[in-house]
Each structure stands twice: as C-alpha cells, then as structure tokens.
C-alpha cells in the first residue's frame, strides 16, 4: 500500500512539474538557444566546483559518525562507502542511498545505530544548511530584481529563526522529534550534538554548498558572457535553494526535475528563459559527469560493497 502511494505521489508530482515547465517554457525563442555562444573556459571552474563539493560532502557524515561512535577513522574507507552509496541517489525514494551507506559503513566497524543517526542528521543539515545559505544570499537576488521590502524583512526573520534552530539544545530537540515522527520509533540513543560538532558539521555544509553554487554561477557566466557580481552571488543562492528543495523531494532521484525546475524559474529572472534552459541542461550534464568522477576517483577504493 505504501509503495503504491509513493508511486502515485511520484507520478502526480512529475505530472505537475511537466505541466508547469511546459506552461513556463512554451513561448521561448528557440533561435536564442541556437545562437547561444558558450565560453568553455568557465566550464573548467564549474566542473572543478561541482566535483569539489562532492569531495567535501562526506566530511559532514564522518564528523557526525565520530561524535556518536568511538572507532578509528579511516577516511579512505569511509570515503569509498560514501562515494559508492552516492550513486544510489538516482534511485527513487532515497532509501537505497541511505541504506547502502549504513550497511557498508557497518562493515568497517561503525555501529548500525550510529550510522543511522549520523545519516539522518547529515540529511537534515544538508537541507537546512542549503536553505539557510540561500536565504543569506537572498539580498543579492533582491538587489537585482527589486523584490518587495516586506519579503526581504520576512527573509531576514527566517534567517534569525534558522540560526536559532542551530543552537545545540534546540537542534537536538527538534531533530529527535523529527526522527521519532519520520521513523515512527524512539531513537536508541539521545541526539546530543555539542556546539563544536554542530558548528563544524554546519560549516562544512556551508562551504560544500557554496562551492556547489559556484558551479551554477560559472556555467551561467559561460552562457551569458557577462553578469554582475550581485547576479553571480544570487546564482550561488539559487543553486543552494534549488538543492534544498531537490533534497526535500523524497520522490525525486537526485532531485531530478525538481532541482532543475526551481533553477530554471529563478535563473530566468537573471538571463531569460532561453539561456536559463541552456544553463540548467549544462549544469545537469556536469553534475552527472562529476558523480561518475566521484565514484571512479574515490568509490572504487577498498572492498566495500563488493
């Protein structure tokens, strides 16, 4: 029953996304796309940024694992676990992504409970950190598009609430409650992240998402040719926001369709619908290539999952 419900939700969600994109893009000028002159010099830093963000991502999970479990950290082995499980993000439901990471990390001496909690908290911090980063960069988007001042004040208030939620006692309480609701079971051990651990993990998330956002900004620069510094920073925020939405959409493998739609709509306000479509298609191609590079560079080491 649950499987059929998830399949129905996925079908309806992608149906809505398809209709929305058709409505948004039906009047685009294809000649603008055909004439788009991409500067491939900027594709190099875009690719490096996309790959770099993937190399930073496992550090969040490892930081959390070290807090909950007393074991000798072997970064090459845990990186291999992360890189191999990362390829399962393209399977709908995110269960395979999280499940393989848990099962394979147990092979290297990590307790199952610690792996479950660390993986859950990593997902929370990734979504939360991406959302907060996008809000921090929102003023740059505001300066370019003259958004209503009340919306800007609302954004600043959202920043305050998000920072408040990162206070360890508040964060621990909220995530414990969320874990119980989502997993429908009590947590085996308390979530008791200290300020040091939480600040370190959050900082890594911020850096990784910022670097990932640079990929979108450089791709846009390669297509548009020249953009203002405010627009460049706004594009980093757009990438973070679309990433948060894509991660929160459980039905979307790798955020496919969801992340892309958010990017197209928001980037279009900077470069137009036609070039936004080119940017997002290029971005998606680069992300897939970098996922494969991440696997072949890191995931093939060790005997995990063999």
CSV table of C-alpha atoms in Angstrom, one decimal:
chain,number,residue,atom,x,y,z
A,1,UNK,CA,0.0,0.0,0.0
A,2,UNK,CA,2.8,2.4,0.9
A,3,UNK,CA,4.7,1.6,-2.2
A,4,UNK,CA,1.6,2.3,-4.4
A,5,UNK,CA,1.0,5.6,-2.6
A,6,UNK,CA,4.6,6.6,-3.2
A,7,UNK,CA,4.3,5.7,-6.8
A,8,UNK,CA,1.1,7.7,-7.1
A,9,UNK,CA,2.8,10.7,-5.4
A,10,UNK,CA,5.8,10.4,-7.7
A,11,UNK,CA,3.5,10.2,-10.8
A,12,UNK,CA,1.4,13.2,-9.8
A,13,UNK,CA,4.4,15.3,-8.8
A,14,UNK,CA,6.2,14.7,-12.1
A,15,UNK,CA,3.0,15.3,-14.0
A,16,UNK,CA,2.6,18.7,-12.3
A,17,UNK,CA,6.3,19.5,-12.9
A,18,UNK,CA,5.9,18.6,-16.6
A,19,UNK,CA,2.8,20.8,-17.0
A,20,UNK,CA,4.4,23.7,-15.1
A,21,UNK,CA,7.6,23.6,-17.3
A,22,UNK,CA,5.5,23.3,-20.5
A,23,UNK,CA,3.5,26.4,-19.4
A,24,UNK,CA,6.6,28.3,-18.4
A,25,UNK,CA,8.7,27.4,-21.5
A,26,UNK,CA,6.1,27.1,-24.2
A,27,UNK,CA,6.8,30.6,-25.7
A,28,UNK,CA,10.6,30.5,-25.6
A,29,UNK,CA,12.5,31.7,-28.6
A,30,UNK,CA,14.5,28.7,-29.8
A,31,UNK,CA,16.6,30.9,-32.0
A,32,UNK,CA,18.1,32.4,-28.9
A,33,UNK,CA,19.1,28.9,-27.7
A,34,UNK,CA,20.6,28.1,-31.1
A,35,UNK,CA,22.7,31.3,-31.1
A,36,UNK,CA,23.9,30.8,-27.5
A,37,UNK,CA,27.7,31.1,-27.6
A,38,UNK,CA,29.1,29.2,-24.6
A,39,UNK,CA,32.6,30.2,-23.3
A,40,UNK,CA,34.0,26.8,-22.3
A,41,UNK,CA,36.8,28.5,-20.3
A,42,UNK,CA,34.3,28.9,-17.5
A,43,UNK,CA,33.2,25.3,-17.7
A,44,UNK,CA,36.5,24.2,-16.2
A,45,UNK,CA,36.0,26.0,-12.8
A,46,UNK,CA,32.3,25.0,-12.9
A,47,UNK,CA,33.3,21.3,-13.2
A,48,UNK,CA,36.0,21.6,-10.5
A,49,UNK,CA,33.5,23.3,-8.2
A,50,UNK,CA,30.9,20.6,-8.8
A,51,UNK,CA,33.5,17.9,-8.1
A,52,UNK,CA,34.9,19.7,-5.1
A,53,UNK,CA,31.5,19.9,-3.4
A,54,UNK,CA,31.2,16.1,-3.7
A,55,UNK,CA,34.6,15.6,-2.2
A,56,UNK,CA,33.6,17.8,0.8
A,57,UNK,CA,30.3,16.2,1.4
A,58,UNK,CA,31.5,13.0,3.2
A,59,UNK,CA,33.2,15.1,5.8
A,60,UNK,CA,29.9,16.1,7.3
A,61,UNK,CA,28.8,12.5,7.7
A,62,UNK,CA,32.2,11.5,9.1
A,63,UNK,CA,32.2,14.4,11.6
A,64,UNK,CA,28.8,13.1,12.9
A,65,UNK,CA,30.0,9.5,13.0
A,66,UNK,CA,33.0,10.4,15.1
A,67,UNK,CA,30.7,12.1,17.6
A,68,UNK,CA,28.4,9.1,18.0
A,69,UNK,CA,30.8,6.2,17.7
A,70,UNK,CA,34.3,5.5,19.1
A,71,UNK,CA,36.2,4.0,16.3
A,72,UNK,CA,39.4,4.5,14.4
A,73,UNK,CA,38.5,6.8,11.5
A,74,UNK,CA,39.9,5.6,8.2
A,75,UNK,CA,39.0,8.3,5.8
A,76,UNK,CA,39.7,6.4,2.6
A,77,UNK,CA,37.3,3.6,3.6
A,78,UNK,CA,34.5,5.9,4.7
A,79,UNK,CA,35.0,8.0,1.6
A,80,UNK,CA,34.7,4.8,-0.5
A,81,UNK,CA,31.4,4.0,1.3
A,82,UNK,CA,30.1,7.4,0.7
A,83,UNK,CA,31.1,7.6,-3.0
A,84,UNK,CA,29.6,4.2,-3.8
A,85,UNK,CA,26.3,4.9,-1.9
A,86,UNK,CA,26.2,8.3,-3.6
A,87,UNK,CA,25.5,6.7,-7.0
A,88,UNK,CA,22.2,5.2,-5.5
A,89,UNK,CA,20.8,8.8,-5.3
A,90,UNK,CA,19.5,8.2,-8.7
A,91,UNK,CA,17.1,5.5,-7.4
A,92,UNK,CA,13.7,7.0,-6.3
A,93,UNK,CA,12.9,7.2,-2.6
A,94,UNK,CA,16.4,7.8,-1.2
A,95,UNK,CA,16.2,4.6,0.8
A,96,UNK,CA,18.9,2.9,-1.3
A,97,UNK,CA,21.2,5.9,-0.9
A,98,UNK,CA,20.9,5.9,2.9
A,99,UNK,CA,20.6,2.2,3.3
A,100,UNK,CA,23.8,1.2,1.4
A,101,UNK,CA,25.7,3.9,3.3
A,102,UNK,CA,24.6,2.4,6.6
A,103,UNK,CA,25.2,-1.3,5.7
A,104,UNK,CA,28.6,-0.7,4.2
A,105,UNK,CA,29.9,1.5,7.0
A,106,UNK,CA,29.0,-1.2,9.5
A,107,UNK,CA,31.5,-3.4,7.6
A,108,UNK,CA,34.2,-1.1,8.8
A,109,UNK,CA,33.3,-1.2,12.5
A,110,UNK,CA,30.7,1.6,12.7
A,111,UNK,CA,27.7,0.7,14.8
A,112,UNK,CA,24.4,0.5,13.0
A,113,UNK,CA,22.7,2.9,15.4
A,114,UNK,CA,25.4,5.5,14.9
A,115,UNK,CA,25.3,5.1,11.1
A,116,UNK,CA,21.5,5.6,11.1
A,117,UNK,CA,21.6,8.7,13.3
A,118,UNK,CA,24.6,10.2,11.5
A,119,UNK,CA,23.0,9.7,8.1
A,120,UNK,CA,19.7,11.2,9.3
A,121,UNK,CA,21.4,14.2,10.8
A,122,UNK,CA,23.5,14.7,7.7
A,123,UNK,CA,20.4,14.9,5.5
A,124,UNK,CA,18.8,17.4,7.9
A,125,UNK,CA,21.9,19.6,7.9
A,126,UNK,CA,22.2,19.4,4.1
A,127,UNK,CA,18.6,20.6,3.6
A,128,UNK,CA,18.8,23.1,6.5
A,129,UNK,CA,22.2,24.4,5.5
A,130,UNK,CA,21.3,24.8,1.9
A,131,UNK,CA,18.1,26.7,2.8
A,132,UNK,CA,20.0,29.0,5.2
A,133,UNK,CA,22.7,29.7,2.6
A,134,UNK,CA,20.1,30.6,0.0
A,135,UNK,CA,18.5,33.0,2.4
A,136,UNK,CA,21.8,34.6,3.3
A,137,UNK,CA,22.4,35.2,-0.4
A,138,UNK,CA,18.8,36.4,-1.0
A,139,UNK,CA,19.7,40.1,-0.7
A,140,UNK,CA,21.8,39.8,-3.8
A,141,UNK,CA,18.7,38.5,-5.7
A,142,UNK,CA,16.7,41.3,-4.1
A,143,UNK,CA,19.1,44.0,-5.4
A,144,UNK,CA,18.8,42.6,-8.9
A,145,UNK,CA,15.0,42.1,-9.1
A,146,UNK,CA,13.5,44.8,-6.7
A,147,UNK,CA,11.5,42.3,-4.6
A,148,UNK,CA,9.1,43.8,-2.2
A,149,UNK,CA,10.8,45.1,1.0
A,150,UNK,CA,8.3,43.2,3.2
A,151,UNK,CA,9.5,40.0,1.6
A,152,UNK,CA,13.1,41.0,2.4
A,153,UNK,CA,12.2,41.6,6.0
A,154,UNK,CA,10.5,38.2,6.1
A,155,UNK,CA,13.7,36.7,4.8
A,156,UNK,CA,15.8,38.3,7.5
A,157,UNK,CA,13.3,36.9,10.1
A,158,UNK,CA,13.7,33.5,8.5
A,159,UNK,CA,17.5,33.8,8.9
A,160,UNK,CA,17.0,34.6,12.6
A,161,UNK,CA,14.8,31.5,13.1
A,162,UNK,CA,17.2,29.2,11.2
A,163,UNK,CA,20.2,30.5,13.3
A,164,UNK,CA,18.1,29.9,16.5
A,165,UNK,CA,17.4,26.4,15.3
A,166,UNK,CA,21.1,25.7,15.1
A,167,UNK,CA,21.6,26.3,18.9
A,168,UNK,CA,22.5,22.8,20.1
A,169,UNK,CA,19.7,22.2,22.6
A,170,UNK,CA,17.1,23.4,20.1
A,171,UNK,CA,18.6,21.5,17.2
A,172,UNK,CA,18.9,18.3,19.3
A,173,UNK,CA,15.3,18.5,20.5
A,174,UNK,CA,13.9,19.3,17.0
A,175,UNK,CA,15.8,16.5,15.3
A,176,UNK,CA,15.0,14.0,18.0
A,177,UNK,CA,11.3,14.8,17.5
A,178,UNK,CA,11.6,14.6,13.7
A,179,UNK,CA,13.4,11.3,13.9
A,180,UNK,CA,10.6,9.8,16.0
A,181,UNK,CA,8.0,11.1,13.6
A,182,UNK,CA,9.7,10.0,10.4
A,183,UNK,CA,11.0,6.7,11.6
A,184,UNK,CA,7.9,6.1,13.8
A,185,UNK,CA,10.1,4.7,16.6
A,186,UNK,CA,12.1,6.1,19.5
A,187,UNK,CA,15.7,6.8,19.0
A,188,UNK,CA,18.1,4.3,20.6
A,189,UNK,CA,20.4,6.9,21.9
A,190,UNK,CA,20.0,10.7,22.5
A,191,UNK,CA,20.9,13.2,19.9
A,192,UNK,CA,23.3,15.3,21.9
A,193,UNK,CA,25.4,17.3,19.4
A,194,UNK,CA,27.8,19.8,21.1
A,195,UNK,CA,28.3,23.3,19.8
A,196,UNK,CA,31.7,22.2,18.5
A,197,UNK,CA,30.4,19.3,16.5
A,198,UNK,CA,27.3,21.1,15.2
A,199,UNK,CA,29.2,24.2,14.2
A,200,UNK,CA,31.9,22.1,12.4
A,201,UNK,CA,29.4,20.0,10.5
A,202,UNK,CA,27.3,23.1,9.6
A,203,UNK,CA,30.4,24.9,8.4
A,204,UNK,CA,31.4,22.0,6.1
A,205,UNK,CA,27.8,22.0,4.7
A,206,UNK,CA,28.0,25.8,4.1
A,207,UNK,CA,31.4,25.5,2.3
A,208,UNK,CA,30.3,22.5,0.3
A,209,UNK,CA,27.0,24.2,-0.8
A,210,UNK,CA,28.8,27.4,-1.6
A,211,UNK,CA,31.3,25.6,-3.8
A,212,UNK,CA,28.5,23.7,-5.4
A,213,UNK,CA,26.7,27.0,-6.1
A,214,UNK,CA,29.8,28.4,-7.8
A,215,UNK,CA,29.3,25.7,-10.5
A,216,UNK,CA,25.9,27.1,-11.4
A,217,UNK,CA,27.3,30.7,-11.3
A,218,UNK,CA,30.2,29.8,-13.6
A,219,UNK,CA,28.0,27.9,-16.0
A,220,UNK,CA,25.7,31.0,-16.2
A,221,UNK,CA,28.8,33.2,-16.8
A,222,UNK,CA,29.9,30.9,-19.6
A,223,UNK,CA,26.5,31.2,-21.3
A,224,UNK,CA,25.6,34.8,-20.6
A,225,UNK,CA,29.1,36.2,-21.1
A,226,UNK,CA,28.9,38.9,-18.5
A,227,UNK,CA,27.0,39.2,-15.3
A,228,UNK,CA,27.2,41.5,-12.3
A,229,UNK,CA,28.8,40.4,-9.0
A,230,UNK,CA,25.3,40.7,-7.4
A,231,UNK,CA,23.9,38.3,-10.0
A,232,UNK,CA,26.8,35.9,-9.5
A,233,UNK,CA,26.2,35.8,-5.8
A,234,UNK,CA,22.4,35.5,-6.4
A,235,UNK,CA,23.1,32.4,-8.6
A,236,UNK,CA,25.0,30.8,-5.7
A,237,UNK,CA,21.9,31.3,-3.5
A,238,UNK,CA,19.6,30.0,-6.3
A,239,UNK,CA,21.7,26.8,-6.5
A,240,UNK,CA,21.5,26.3,-2.7
A,241,UNK,CA,17.8,26.9,-2.7
A,242,UNK,CA,17.1,24.5,-5.6
A,243,UNK,CA,19.4,21.9,-4.0
A,244,UNK,CA,17.4,22.1,-0.7
A,245,UNK,CA,14.1,21.7,-2.5
A,246,UNK,CA,15.5,18.8,-4.5
A,247,UNK,CA,16.8,17.0,-1.4
A,248,UNK,CA,13.5,17.5,0.4
A,249,UNK,CA,11.6,16.0,-2.5
A,250,UNK,CA,11.8,12.3,-1.5
A,251,UNK,CA,10.2,11.1,-4.7
A,252,UNK,CA,12.9,12.7,-7.0
A,253,UNK,CA,16.0,10.6,-7.6
A,254,UNK,CA,19.0,13.0,-7.4
A,255,UNK,CA,16.5,15.9,-7.3
A,256,UNK,CA,15.9,15.2,-11.0
A,257,UNK,CA,13.2,17.5,-12.3
A,258,UNK,CA,12.6,19.3,-9.0
A,259,UNK,CA,16.0,21.0,-8.6
A,260,UNK,CA,16.1,21.7,-12.4
A,261,UNK,CA,12.6,23.4,-12.4
A,262,UNK,CA,13.5,25.7,-9.5
A,263,UNK,CA,16.7,26.7,-11.1
A,264,UNK,CA,15.1,27.4,-14.5
A,265,UNK,CA,12.5,29.7,-13.0
A,266,UNK,CA,14.9,31.7,-10.8
A,267,UNK,CA,17.8,31.9,-13.2
A,268,UNK,CA,15.3,33.0,-15.9
A,269,UNK,CA,14.9,36.2,-13.9
A,270,UNK,CA,18.6,37.0,-14.5
A,271,UNK,CA,19.3,35.7,-18.0
A,272,UNK,CA,15.9,35.0,-19.6
A,273,UNK,CA,14.1,31.7,-20.1
A,274,UNK,CA,16.1,30.6,-23.1
A,275,UNK,CA,19.5,30.9,-21.6
A,276,UNK,CA,18.3,29.6,-18.2
A,277,UNK,CA,17.3,26.4,-20.0
A,278,UNK,CA,20.8,26.1,-21.5
A,279,UNK,CA,22.4,26.8,-18.1
A,280,UNK,CA,20.3,24.1,-16.3
A,281,UNK,CA,20.8,21.5,-19.0
A,282,UNK,CA,24.5,22.1,-18.9
A,283,UNK,CA,24.5,22.0,-15.1
A,284,UNK,CA,22.7,18.7,-15.1
A,285,UNK,CA,25.2,17.2,-17.5
A,286,UNK,CA,28.1,18.4,-15.5
A,287,UNK,CA,26.6,17.0,-12.2
A,288,UNK,CA,26.2,13.6,-13.7
A,289,UNK,CA,29.7,13.6,-15.0
A,290,UNK,CA,31.0,14.7,-11.6
A,291,UNK,CA,29.0,12.0,-9.9
A,292,UNK,CA,30.7,9.4,-12.1
A,293,UNK,CA,34.2,11.0,-11.5
A,294,UNK,CA,33.5,11.0,-7.7
A,295,UNK,CA,32.7,7.3,-7.9
A,296,UNK,CA,35.7,6.3,-10.0
A,297,UNK,CA,38.2,8.5,-8.1
A,298,UNK,CA,37.0,7.6,-4.6
A,299,UNK,CA,34.4,4.9,-4.6
A,300,UNK,CA,36.4,2.1,-6.2
A,301,UNK,CA,39.0,2.0,-3.4
A,302,UNK,CA,38.6,-0.7,-0.7
A,303,UNK,CA,36.4,-3.8,-0.7
A,304,UNK,CA,33.2,-2.1,0.5
A,305,UNK,CA,30.1,-3.3,-1.2
A,306,UNK,CA,31.9,-6.0,-3.2
